Coordinates of C-alpha atoms in Angstrom, one line a residue:
Chain A
X1 CA 0.1 0.1 0.1
X2 CA 1.5 3.4 -1.0
X3 CA 2.0 5.7 1.9
X4 CA -0.3 8.7 1.7
X5 CA 1.4 10.6 4.3
X6 CA 5.0 10.1 2.5
X7 CA 3.5 11.4 -0.8
X8 CA 1.9 14.4 0.8
X9 CA 5.2 15.3 2.5
X10 CA 7.0 14.9 -0.7
X11 CA 4.6 17.0 -2.6
X12 CA 4.6 19.9 -0.2
X13 CA 8.4 19.5 1.2
X14 CA 8.9 23.0 1.5
X15 CA 6.2 23.6 3.9
X16 CA 7.3 20.6 6.1
X17 CA 11.0 21.7 5.9
X18 CA 10.3 25.2 7.0
X19 CA 8.0 24.2 9.8
X20 CA 10.2 21.5 10.7
X21 CA 13.2 24.0 10.9
X22 CA 11.1 26.4 13.1
X23 CA 10.1 23.5 15.4
X24 CA 13.7 22.3 15.4
X25 CA 14.9 25.6 16.7
X26 CA 12.4 25.3 19.7
X27 CA 13.6 21.7 20.2
X28 CA 17.3 23.0 20.0
X29 CA 16.5 25.3 22.9
X30 CA 15.0 22.6 24.9
X31 CA 17.9 20.2 24.4
X32 CA 20.3 23.0 25.6
X33 CA 18.1 23.6 28.5
X34 CA 18.5 20.2 29.4
X35 CA 22.3 20.4 28.7
X36 CA 22.6 23.4 31.1
X37 CA 21.2 21.4 33.9
X38 CA 23.5 18.5 33.1
X39 CA 26.4 20.9 32.8
X40 CA 25.4 22.3 36.4
X41 CA 25.5 18.8 37.7
X42 CA 28.6 18.0 36.1
X43 CA 30.2 21.1 37.4
X44 CA 29.4 20.3 40.8
X45 CA 30.7 16.7 40.5
X46 CA 33.9 17.8 38.9
X47 CA 34.4 20.4 41.7
X48 CA 34.4 17.5 44.2
X49 CA 36.4 15.3 42.0
X50 CA 39.1 17.8 41.4
X51 CA 39.4 18.8 44.9
X52 CA 41.0 15.3 45.6
X53 CA 39.0 14.9 48.9
X54 CA 37.2 12.3 50.5
X55 CA 35.9 14.3 53.5
X56 CA 35.1 18.0 54.0
X57 CA 35.7 19.2 57.5
X58 CA 33.7 22.4 57.8
X59 CA 32.4 25.0 60.6
X60 CA 30.1 23.3 62.9
X61 CA 26.5 23.5 61.9
X62 CA 27.0 24.8 58.2
X63 CA 26.6 23.1 54.9
X64 CA 30.2 23.7 53.8
X65 CA 32.4 25.8 51.9
X66 CA 30.3 25.6 48.7
X67 CA 26.8 26.2 50.0
X68 CA 27.3 28.4 53.1
X69 CA 30.0 30.6 54.6
X70 CA 32.2 28.4 56.6
X71 CA 35.2 29.4 58.9
X72 CA 37.5 26.9 60.5
X73 CA 40.8 27.8 62.4
X74 CA 43.8 27.3 60.2
X75 CA 45.7 25.0 62.7
X76 CA 42.8 22.6 63.0
X77 CA 44.2 20.5 60.3
X78 CA 46.9 19.5 62.4
X79 CA 44.5 17.8 64.8
X80 CA 42.7 16.4 62.0
X81 CA 45.9 14.9 60.7
X82 CA 46.4 13.1 64.0
X83 CA 42.9 11.4 63.9
X84 CA 43.1 7.8 63.0
X85 CA 42.4 6.8 59.5
X86 CA 43.4 10.4 58.2
X87 CA 46.0 10.0 55.4
X88 CA 46.3 13.7 54.2
X89 CA 44.6 17.1 55.5
X90 CA 44.9 20.3 53.9
X91 CA 43.5 23.9 54.4
X92 CA 41.5 25.2 51.6
X93 CA 39.8 28.7 51.1
X94 CA 37.3 29.8 48.4
X95 CA 36.5 33.3 47.3
X96 CA 34.1 34.2 44.5
X97 CA 34.9 37.6 43.2
X98 CA 35.2 39.7 40.1
X99 CA 38.8 40.3 38.7
X100 CA 39.8 42.7 36.0
X101 CA 40.8 41.3 32.7
X102 CA 41.8 44.0 30.4
X103 CA 38.9 46.5 30.1
X104 CA 36.4 44.0 31.5
X105 CA 35.8 41.9 34.6
X106 CA 35.5 38.2 34.8
X107 CA 33.9 36.3 37.6
X108 CA 36.0 33.7 39.2
X109 CA 36.4 31.5 42.3
X110 CA 40.0 32.1 43.9
X111 CA 41.0 29.1 45.6
X112 CA 43.7 29.0 48.2
X113 CA 45.7 25.9 48.1
X114 CA 48.0 24.8 51.0
X115 CA 51.8 24.1 50.2
X116 CA 52.5 20.5 49.4
X117 CA 52.9 18.2 46.5
X118 CA 50.8 17.5 43.5
X119 CA 48.9 14.3 43.8
X120 CA 49.2 14.1 47.5
X121 CA 48.1 17.4 49.1
X122 CA 44.1 17.8 48.5
X123 CA 42.8 20.9 46.7
X124 CA 45.5 21.2 43.9
X125 CA 44.4 21.2 40.3
X126 CA 45.0 17.5 39.5
X127 CA 46.4 18.4 35.9
X128 CA 47.3 21.4 33.9
X129 CA 46.8 22.1 30.3
X130 CA 49.8 24.3 30.1
X131 CA 52.6 25.7 32.4
X132 CA 53.3 24.4 35.9
X133 CA 51.8 24.3 39.4
X134 CA 52.2 27.0 42.0
X135 CA 55.7 26.6 43.4
X136 CA 56.4 29.9 45.4
X137 CA 54.6 31.0 48.6
X138 CA 53.2 34.3 47.0
X139 CA 52.1 36.0 43.8
X140 CA 51.8 33.0 41.6
X141 CA 48.5 31.7 40.3
X142 CA 47.0 28.9 38.2
X143 CA 44.1 30.1 36.2
X144 CA 41.3 28.1 34.4
X145 CA 41.4 28.3 30.8
X146 CA 37.7 29.3 30.8
X147 CA 38.9 32.6 32.5
X148 CA 40.5 33.7 29.6
X149 CA 44.0 34.5 31.3
X150 CA 47.1 33.2 29.5
X151 CA 50.4 32.1 30.9
X152 CA 52.3 35.2 31.9
X153 CA 49.2 37.4 32.5
X154 CA 49.0 39.5 35.5
X155 CA 45.9 39.0 37.7
X156 CA 45.1 41.6 40.4
X157 CA 43.4 40.2 43.4
X158 CA 42.6 42.8 45.9
X159 CA 45.8 44.8 46.3
X160 CA 48.2 42.1 45.0
X161 CA 49.3 41.0 41.5
X162 CA 49.7 37.6 40.5
X163 CA 51.5 36.0 37.6
X164 CA 49.8 33.1 35.8
X165 CA 52.1 30.4 35.8
X166 CA 49.8 27.5 34.7
X167 CA 46.6 26.9 33.1
X168 CA 44.0 24.3 34.3
X169 CA 41.0 23.0 32.3
X170 CA 37.4 22.3 33.6
X171 CA 38.3 23.5 37.0
X172 CA 35.1 25.5 37.8
X173 CA 32.8 26.2 40.8
X174 CA 29.4 24.6 41.1
X175 CA 28.1 28.0 39.4
X176 CA 30.5 27.4 36.6
X177 CA 32.8 30.1 37.6
X178 CA 36.4 29.4 36.4
X179 CA 38.8 28.9 39.2
X180 CA 42.1 30.7 40.2
X181 CA 44.5 29.0 42.5
X182 CA 46.8 31.0 44.5
X183 CA 48.9 30.2 47.5
X184 CA 46.8 29.7 50.7
X185 CA 48.5 32.6 52.8
X186 CA 47.8 34.9 50.0
X187 CA 44.1 33.6 49.7
X188 CA 43.7 34.2 53.5
X189 CA 44.8 37.7 53.2
X190 CA 42.6 38.3 50.2
X191 CA 39.6 37.4 52.1
X192 CA 39.6 40.3 54.4
X193 CA 42.2 42.6 52.9
X194 CA 40.7 45.9 51.8
X195 CA 42.1 48.5 49.5
X196 CA 43.7 51.7 50.9
X197 CA 40.8 53.9 50.5
X198 CA 38.5 51.5 52.3
X199 CA 40.9 51.2 55.2
X200 CA 41.1 55.0 55.5
X201 CA 37.5 55.2 55.4
X202 CA 37.0 52.6 58.1
X203 CA 39.5 54.3 60.5
X204 CA 37.6 57.5 59.8
X205 CA 34.4 56.1 60.6
X206 CA 35.7 54.4 63.7
X207 CA 36.8 58.0 64.7
X208 CA 40.4 56.6 65.5
X209 CA 42.2 58.5 62.8
X210 CA 46.0 57.9 62.5
X211 CA 46.0 56.2 66.0
X212 CA 44.3 53.3 64.6
X213 CA 47.3 52.3 62.6
X214 CA 48.2 48.9 63.5
X215 CA 44.8 48.0 64.9
X216 CA 43.6 46.8 61.5
X217 CA 44.2 43.0 61.5
X218 CA 46.9 42.1 59.0
X219 CA 46.6 38.4 59.2
X220 CA 43.6 36.0 59.0
X221 CA 43.7 32.5 60.6
X222 CA 40.8 31.2 59.2
X223 CA 40.1 28.9 56.3
X224 CA 36.8 27.7 54.8
X225 CA 37.4 24.1 55.1
X226 CA 39.8 21.2 55.7
X227 CA 40.2 18.7 52.8
X228 CA 40.9 15.3 54.1
X229 CA 42.0 12.0 52.3
X230 CA 41.5 8.8 54.2
X231 CA 44.0 6.0 54.6
X232 CA 43.0 3.2 52.2
X233 CA 41.1 0.6 54.4
X234 CA 39.5 2.8 56.7
X235 CA 35.8 3.7 56.4
X236 CA 35.1 7.2 55.5
X237 CA 32.0 7.3 58.0
X238 CA 34.1 6.1 60.9
X239 CA 37.0 8.7 60.3
X240 CA 34.2 11.5 59.8
X241 CA 32.6 10.3 63.2
X242 CA 35.9 10.6 64.9
X243 CA 36.6 14.2 63.7
X244 CA 33.0 15.2 64.8
X245 CA 33.4 13.8 68.0
X246 CA 36.7 15.2 69.0
X247 CA 37.0 18.4 67.0
X248 CA 33.4 19.3 67.3
X249 CA 33.3 20.2 63.6
X250 CA 30.9 19.2 60.9
X251 CA 32.2 16.6 58.4
X252 CA 30.7 15.6 55.0
X253 CA 31.5 12.6 52.9
X254 CA 31.5 12.8 49.1
X255 CA 28.3 11.5 48.9
X256 CA 26.9 14.0 51.3
X257 CA 28.8 16.8 49.8
X258 CA 27.3 15.8 46.3
X259 CA 23.7 15.7 47.7
X260 CA 24.3 19.2 49.1
X261 CA 25.6 20.5 45.7
X262 CA 23.1 18.7 43.5
X263 CA 20.3 18.2 45.7
X264 CA 20.2 21.6 47.5
X265 CA 22.2 24.2 45.5
X266 CA 21.2 23.2 42.1
X267 CA 17.6 22.0 43.2
X268 CA 16.2 25.4 42.5
X269 CA 17.7 25.9 39.2
X270 CA 16.8 22.3 38.2
X271 CA 13.1 23.2 38.9
X272 CA 13.4 26.4 37.1
X273 CA 14.9 24.5 34.0
X274 CA 12.1 21.8 34.4
X275 CA 9.3 24.4 34.3
X276 CA 11.0 25.6 31.1
X277 CA 11.2 22.2 29.7
X278 CA 7.5 21.7 30.4
X279 CA 6.6 25.1 28.9
X280 CA 8.7 24.4 25.7
X281 CA 7.1 21.0 25.4
X282 CA 3.7 22.5 25.6
X283 CA 4.5 25.1 23.0
X284 CA 6.1 22.6 20.9
X285 CA 2.8 20.4 21.1
X286 CA 0.8 23.5 20.4
X287 CA 2.9 24.4 17.2
X288 CA 2.6 20.6 16.0
X289 CA -0.9 20.4 16.6
X290 CA -1.6 23.8 15.0
X291 CA 0.4 22.9 12.0
X292 CA -1.0 19.4 11.4
X293 CA -4.5 20.6 12.1
X294 CA -4.1 23.4 9.3
X295 CA -2.4 21.0 6.9
X296 CA -5.4 18.5 7.5
X297 CA -8.0 21.5 7.1
X298 CA -6.5 22.1 3.7
X299 CA -7.2 18.6 2.8
X300 CA -10.7 18.2 4.0
X301 CA -12.1 17.7 0.2
X302 CA -9.4 15.2 -0.4
X303 CA -10.3 13.5 2.8
X304 CA -14.0 13.4 2.0
X305 CA -13.0 12.0 -1.5
X306 CA -10.8 9.3 -0.1
X307 CA -13.6 8.3 2.4
X308 CA -16.1 8.1 -0.4
X309 CA -14.1 5.9 -2.5
X310 CA -13.5 3.5 0.4
X311 CA -10.5 4.4 2.1
X312 CA -10.5 3.3 5.7
X313 CA -10.4 5.5 8.6
X314 CA -7.0 3.8 9.8
X315 CA -5.5 4.6 6.5
X316 CA -6.4 8.4 7.0
X317 CA -5.3 8.5 10.5
X318 CA -2.0 6.9 9.6
X319 CA -1.6 9.6 6.8
X320 CA -2.0 12.4 9.3
X321 CA 0.1 10.7 12.0
X322 CA 3.0 10.1 9.4
X323 CA 3.2 13.7 8.8
X324 CA 3.3 14.6 12.4
X325 CA 6.0 12.1 13.2
X326 CA 7.9 13.4 10.0
X327 CA 7.6 17.0 11.3
X328 CA 8.7 15.6 14.6
X329 CA 11.8 13.9 13.1
X330 CA 12.8 17.0 11.0
X331 CA 12.5 19.0 14.0
X332 CA 14.5 16.9 16.1
X333 CA 17.3 16.4 13.7
X334 CA 17.4 20.5 13.3
X335 CA 17.1 20.8 17.0
X336 CA 20.1 18.3 17.7
X337 CA 22.3 20.1 15.2
X338 CA 21.4 23.5 16.6
X339 CA 22.1 22.4 20.1
X340 CA 25.2 20.8 19.3
X341 CA 26.7 23.8 17.3
X342 CA 25.1 26.5 19.8
X343 CA 26.2 24.6 23.0
X344 CA 29.7 25.9 23.0
X345 CA 28.8 29.5 22.6
X346 CA 27.0 29.4 25.8
X347 CA 28.7 31.1 28.9
X348 CA 27.9 28.2 31.1
X349 CA 28.9 24.6 30.5
X350 CA 26.3 22.8 28.3
X351 CA 26.6 19.0 28.7
X352 CA 24.7 17.1 26.0
X353 CA 24.6 13.5 26.7
X354 CA 23.0 10.6 24.5
X355 CA 20.4 9.6 27.0
X356 CA 18.9 13.3 27.0
X357 CA 19.0 13.2 23.1
X358 CA 17.2 9.8 23.2
X359 CA 14.7 11.0 25.8
X360 CA 14.2 14.1 23.9
X361 CA 13.4 12.1 20.8
X362 CA 11.0 9.8 22.4
X363 CA 9.3 13.0 23.9
X364 CA 9.0 14.9 20.6
X365 CA 7.6 11.6 18.9
X366 CA 5.0 11.4 21.7
X367 CA 4.2 15.1 21.6
X368 CA 3.7 14.7 17.7
X369 CA 1.5 11.7 18.3
X370 CA -0.6 13.7 20.7
X371 CA -0.8 16.6 18.7
X372 CA -1.8 14.8 15.8
X373 CA -4.8 13.5 17.5
X374 CA -6.7 16.6 17.2
X375 CA -6.4 16.6 13.4
X376 CA -7.1 13.0 13.1
X377 CA -10.2 13.3 15.1
X378 CA -11.3 16.1 12.9
X379 CA -10.4 14.0 9.8
X380 CA -12.4 11.1 11.0
X381 CA -15.6 13.3 11.5
X382 CA -15.4 14.4 7.8
X383 CA -18.4 13.3 6.0
X384 CA -17.8 11.5 2.7
X385 CA -21.1 13.2 1.6
X386 CA -19.1 16.4 1.3
X387 CA -17.7 15.0 -1.8
X388 CA -20.7 14.8 -3.4
X389 CA -22.5 18.1 -4.4
X390 CA -25.8 19.3 -3.4
Chain B
X1 CA -16.6 -7.2 -11.5
X2 CA -19.1 -5.3 -13.9
X3 CA -22.0 -6.9 -15.6
X4 CA -24.5 -6.8 -12.8
X5 CA -26.5 -3.6 -13.1
X6 CA -28.4 -1.8 -10.3
X7 CA -32.1 -2.0 -9.4
X8 CA -33.8 0.2 -6.8
X9 CA -37.4 -0.4 -5.5
X10 CA -39.4 1.9 -3.4
X11 CA -36.5 3.7 -1.9
X12 CA -37.6 6.4 0.6
X13 CA -35.4 8.8 2.6
X14 CA -36.9 10.6 5.6
X15 CA -35.2 13.3 7.6
X16 CA -36.5 14.1 11.1
X17 CA -39.0 12.4 13.1
X18 CA -42.7 12.9 14.1
X19 CA -44.1 16.4 13.2
X20 CA -40.8 17.5 11.7
X21 CA -40.4 14.4 9.5
X22 CA -39.7 15.5 5.7
X23 CA -39.3 13.1 3.0
X24 CA -36.5 13.9 0.6
X25 CA -37.1 10.7 -1.4
X26 CA -40.6 9.4 -1.5
X27 CA -40.8 6.7 -4.1
X28 CA -37.5 6.1 -6.1
X29 CA -37.6 3.1 -8.5
X30 CA -34.7 2.6 -11.0
X31 CA -33.3 -0.2 -13.1
X32 CA -30.1 0.3 -15.0
X33 CA -28.8 -2.6 -16.9
X34 CA -25.3 -3.4 -17.3
X35 CA -23.6 -1.5 -20.1
X36 CA -26.2 1.1 -19.9
X37 CA -25.9 4.9 -19.2
X38 CA -28.8 6.5 -17.9
X39 CA -29.4 10.4 -17.0
X40 CA -30.9 11.4 -13.7
X41 CA -32.2 15.0 -13.9
X42 CA -34.4 17.2 -11.7
X43 CA -34.6 20.6 -10.5
X44 CA -32.6 21.7 -7.3
X45 CA -34.3 20.3 -4.3
X46 CA -35.9 17.5 -6.0
X47 CA -33.7 14.9 -4.2
X48 CA -30.9 14.2 -6.6
X49 CA -28.1 14.6 -4.4
X50 CA -30.1 12.7 -1.7
X51 CA -30.5 9.7 -4.0
X52 CA -26.9 9.7 -5.1
X53 CA -25.8 9.8 -1.5
X54 CA -28.2 6.8 -0.8
X55 CA -26.9 5.0 -3.9
X56 CA -23.3 5.7 -2.9
X57 CA -23.9 4.1 0.7
X58 CA -23.0 7.4 2.1
X59 CA -26.3 7.9 3.9
X60 CA -29.0 5.3 5.0
X61 CA -32.1 5.1 3.1
X62 CA -35.2 4.9 5.4
X63 CA -36.9 2.3 3.3
X64 CA -36.7 0.3 0.1
X65 CA -34.7 -2.2 -1.6
X66 CA -31.5 -2.1 -3.6
X67 CA -29.6 -4.7 -5.7
X68 CA -26.4 -4.8 -7.4
X69 CA -26.8 -7.8 -9.8
X70 CA -28.3 -10.6 -7.8
X71 CA -27.0 -9.2 -4.5
X72 CA -29.4 -7.5 -2.3
X73 CA -27.4 -4.8 -0.5
X74 CA -30.3 -2.8 1.1
X75 CA -33.7 -4.2 2.1
X76 CA -35.0 -2.0 4.8
X77 CA -31.5 -1.9 6.1
X78 CA -28.1 -2.4 4.9
X79 CA -27.4 -6.2 4.1
X80 CA -23.6 -5.8 3.9
X81 CA -21.7 -4.8 7.0
X82 CA -18.8 -3.0 5.3
X83 CA -20.1 0.1 3.7
X84 CA -16.5 1.2 3.0
X85 CA -15.6 -1.9 1.2
X86 CA -18.8 -1.6 -0.7
X87 CA -18.1 1.8 -1.8
X88 CA -14.5 0.7 -2.7
X89 CA -15.3 -2.4 -4.8
X90 CA -18.7 -2.1 -6.0
X91 CA -19.6 1.6 -6.5
X92 CA -17.4 4.1 -8.6
X93 CA -17.7 7.7 -8.3
X94 CA -17.2 10.5 -10.8
X95 CA -17.5 14.0 -9.4
X96 CA -18.5 17.3 -10.9
X97 CA -14.8 18.4 -10.4
X98 CA -12.3 15.6 -10.7
X99 CA -11.2 15.9 -7.2
X100 CA -7.8 14.1 -7.7
X101 CA -5.7 13.6 -4.9
X102 CA -3.2 16.5 -5.4
X103 CA 0.0 14.8 -3.9
X104 CA -0.5 11.6 -6.0
X105 CA 0.5 11.5 -9.5
X106 CA -2.1 10.3 -12.0
X107 CA -1.1 6.6 -12.0
X108 CA -1.2 6.6 -8.3
X109 CA -4.5 8.3 -8.3
X110 CA -6.0 5.6 -10.2
X111 CA -4.1 2.8 -8.7
X112 CA -5.0 3.9 -5.1
X113 CA -8.4 2.1 -5.1
X114 CA -6.9 -1.3 -6.1
X115 CA -4.2 -0.8 -3.7
X116 CA -6.7 0.0 -0.9
X117 CA -8.6 -3.2 -2.1
X118 CA -5.4 -5.2 -1.2
X119 CA -3.9 -5.5 -4.5
X120 CA 0.0 -5.3 -4.5
X121 CA 1.3 -2.0 -5.7
X122 CA 2.7 -3.1 -8.9
X123 CA -0.4 -5.0 -9.9
X124 CA -2.7 -2.1 -9.0
X125 CA -0.4 0.3 -11.3
X126 CA -0.6 -2.1 -14.0
X127 CA -4.4 -2.3 -13.7
X128 CA -4.3 1.6 -13.5
X129 CA -2.2 1.9 -16.5
X130 CA -4.5 -0.2 -18.7
X131 CA -7.5 2.1 -17.9
X132 CA -5.2 5.3 -18.5
X133 CA -4.5 3.8 -22.0
X134 CA -8.0 3.1 -22.6
X135 CA -8.9 6.7 -22.0
X136 CA -5.9 8.0 -23.8
X137 CA -4.1 9.5 -21.0
X138 CA -1.3 7.0 -20.3
X139 CA 1.3 9.6 -21.4
X140 CA 0.5 11.7 -18.3
X141 CA 0.6 8.8 -16.0
X142 CA 3.6 10.4 -14.1
X143 CA 2.3 14.0 -14.2
X144 CA 0.8 15.6 -11.0
X145 CA -2.9 16.5 -11.3
X146 CA -2.2 20.1 -11.3
X147 CA -0.3 19.7 -14.5
X148 CA -3.3 18.4 -16.3
X149 CA -5.9 20.1 -18.5
X150 CA -9.6 19.9 -17.3
X151 CA -10.5 17.3 -19.8
X152 CA -7.4 15.2 -18.9
X153 CA -8.2 15.6 -15.2
X154 CA -11.8 14.4 -15.9
X155 CA -10.6 11.3 -17.9
X156 CA -8.4 10.4 -15.0
X157 CA -11.3 10.7 -12.6
X158 CA -13.3 8.4 -14.7
X159 CA -10.4 5.8 -14.9
X160 CA -10.4 6.0 -11.2
X161 CA -14.1 5.5 -10.9
X162 CA -13.7 2.4 -13.3
X163 CA -10.5 0.8 -12.0
X164 CA -12.1 -1.7 -9.5
X165 CA -14.6 -2.8 -12.3
X166 CA -17.5 -1.8 -10.2
X167 CA -21.0 -2.9 -11.3
X168 CA -22.3 0.7 -11.0
X169 CA -20.8 4.0 -11.6
X170 CA -22.4 7.2 -10.0
X171 CA -21.4 10.3 -11.9
X172 CA -22.4 13.7 -10.4
X173 CA -22.5 16.3 -13.0
X174 CA -19.3 15.0 -14.6
X175 CA -19.4 17.5 -17.6
X176 CA -20.4 20.7 -15.7
X177 CA -16.9 22.5 -15.8
X178 CA -16.4 21.3 -19.4
X179 CA -17.0 22.9 -22.7
X180 CA -19.4 21.3 -25.2
X181 CA -16.6 19.5 -27.1
X182 CA -15.0 18.1 -23.8
X183 CA -18.4 17.4 -22.4
X184 CA -19.4 15.2 -25.4
X185 CA -16.0 13.4 -25.3
X186 CA -16.8 12.6 -21.5
X187 CA -20.2 11.2 -22.4
X188 CA -18.7 9.1 -25.3
X189 CA -15.9 7.8 -22.9
X190 CA -18.7 6.9 -20.4
X191 CA -20.7 5.0 -22.9
X192 CA -17.7 3.2 -24.3
X193 CA -16.6 2.1 -20.9
X194 CA -20.1 1.1 -19.9
X195 CA -20.2 -1.0 -22.8
X196 CA -16.6 -2.4 -22.6
X197 CA -16.8 -3.1 -18.9
X198 CA -20.5 -3.8 -18.7
X199 CA -21.0 -1.2 -16.0
X200 CA -24.2 0.5 -15.2
X201 CA -23.8 4.3 -15.2
X202 CA -26.2 6.9 -13.7
X203 CA -25.4 10.4 -14.6
X204 CA -26.7 13.2 -12.7
X205 CA -26.8 16.3 -14.8
X206 CA -28.4 19.5 -15.6
X207 CA -26.3 20.0 -18.7
X208 CA -28.8 20.3 -21.5
X209 CA -26.0 19.6 -24.1
X210 CA -25.7 16.1 -23.0
X211 CA -29.2 15.1 -21.9
X212 CA -30.3 14.3 -25.4
X213 CA -27.5 11.7 -25.5
X214 CA -29.2 9.4 -23.0
X215 CA -31.5 6.8 -24.3
X216 CA -33.2 6.6 -20.8
X217 CA -33.6 9.4 -18.4
X218 CA -35.1 9.3 -14.9
X219 CA -36.8 12.4 -13.9
X220 CA -36.9 13.1 -10.2
X221 CA -39.4 15.6 -8.7
X222 CA -40.4 16.0 -5.0
X223 CA -38.7 12.8 -4.3
X224 CA -40.2 10.7 -6.9
X225 CA -38.8 9.2 -10.0
X226 CA -40.4 9.1 -13.6
X227 CA -38.8 7.1 -16.4
X228 CA -38.8 8.6 -19.8
X229 CA -37.5 6.6 -22.8
X230 CA -36.9 8.5 -26.0
X231 CA -36.6 6.8 -29.2
X232 CA -34.7 9.3 -30.8
X233 CA -32.0 9.5 -27.9
X234 CA -28.6 8.5 -28.8
X235 CA -25.3 9.9 -28.0
X236 CA -23.3 11.6 -30.7

């Protein structure tokens, strides 16, 4: 049996291609939205992976350095080191700020890393795309490639200038901000250090004038967290319990930290994106339904003739459904291509994974089937008598 | 399939019930032999279209009896369960306008019916090509309907009506959009095909040019048919 739907599509291919292209752009946006969510989750996981930690020791009662402000004395790591089952412990600070890059600012997360050795000390970027790790105690930085800085560039953080000696890749915060690694002491200082004007204004406000010189704190003994690596063979939960009991600090395992990042921090964004996906799905369904309905309306006389000459309802329904599915396939192909090429242009990491594409394809097909039902219902109602005059 | 003719006895069609009941067909009797072409004429509102729809199994007659050859298909109710198959296999339609399917080429427009009847595509196309050749439009087999002239379109529509060799063809004003020359050509084709395929053809028409060509005419007035046989009638 000849496929009436295919023949109609070939006959009016221009209409289908252009409609499919429009639908495809909408599907492309939907796929990118899903990719943005996946990218956020991936950023969160990579942040945890790249930290090289198995436990996060943070201020008691807080959710840790990524979700809430957390301050821990910087000598606590020594006590942590002495806990049974602790292999390595290292202080770390995180500070999200704008840094100047040429005439523009770039939002980065400044990470203060403790002195140590690559591969042993937690917190260090595990691999570099270019250059070397920070080896001096001051004024050197490793910047993520996404920040746009190059080897040898100078970065001004607060009052100090740092030379970029290495470039990392995919080292980003859970918000997707590229990281800049600097020595821990510099980072501790940067967390409270004010510029000269701010210090002067502060003194004036306090009414202390020049007598206040020397009272402004010049050092900071806090870090945001202690990253811990556990001796192989020890249970992470047991080690975490010991630290909680003896140091009176909150400790999170990798699974708990991932839950905080993905389940709490990204949850609101995920819901937001979910709402967009629902709206886009409804809009897509409405567009397909409208187009298929219009195409069917244009063929009322032909459908009446087909019914009069003995075409069964299922053949007519199949013809309409084939058109809706063809529109969906065209739309999906255009959407997938659009999303693939557009993804790198987005400021945030967009992760397109095959399962999302597959789910998207199934969803598009389902939407097309549902959208065609209105037109099919109308076509089945067409009276074959309409083909006979009078 | 052809060669059975159609016979209608006491057909009535009522719309509405009780006080609002109105009869569009009050008493219709017709008998068209295989190979015969008869005219069905009547003023507007006389019941022509209603009769055509009843004969075409598109609407249900209220009463009466209808036979295709020896088979009773309606006797105060349909005697066949599948009206869709009845229309496809046993009744051919030719409309006022050709109403060809615009997205199928000429060959597939004609081959569609045998395909719908379950014939393999190649066989259906072969059968369609035979008819297109008989109607002298075989050279346009690959063309889309929009590329054909009015006369060619009507010949393709006739081929579509005849392709399943139905015992009866219902032609609804088939010459209305055509000039005299083409109208007469269509009448000639219908007569030739009726004889060749032994099909009974009922032509509903207002076209005075072609009325004299029918040997028998049924007049329908107020839902009642009257037969008129003219000795001098013959198609030219």
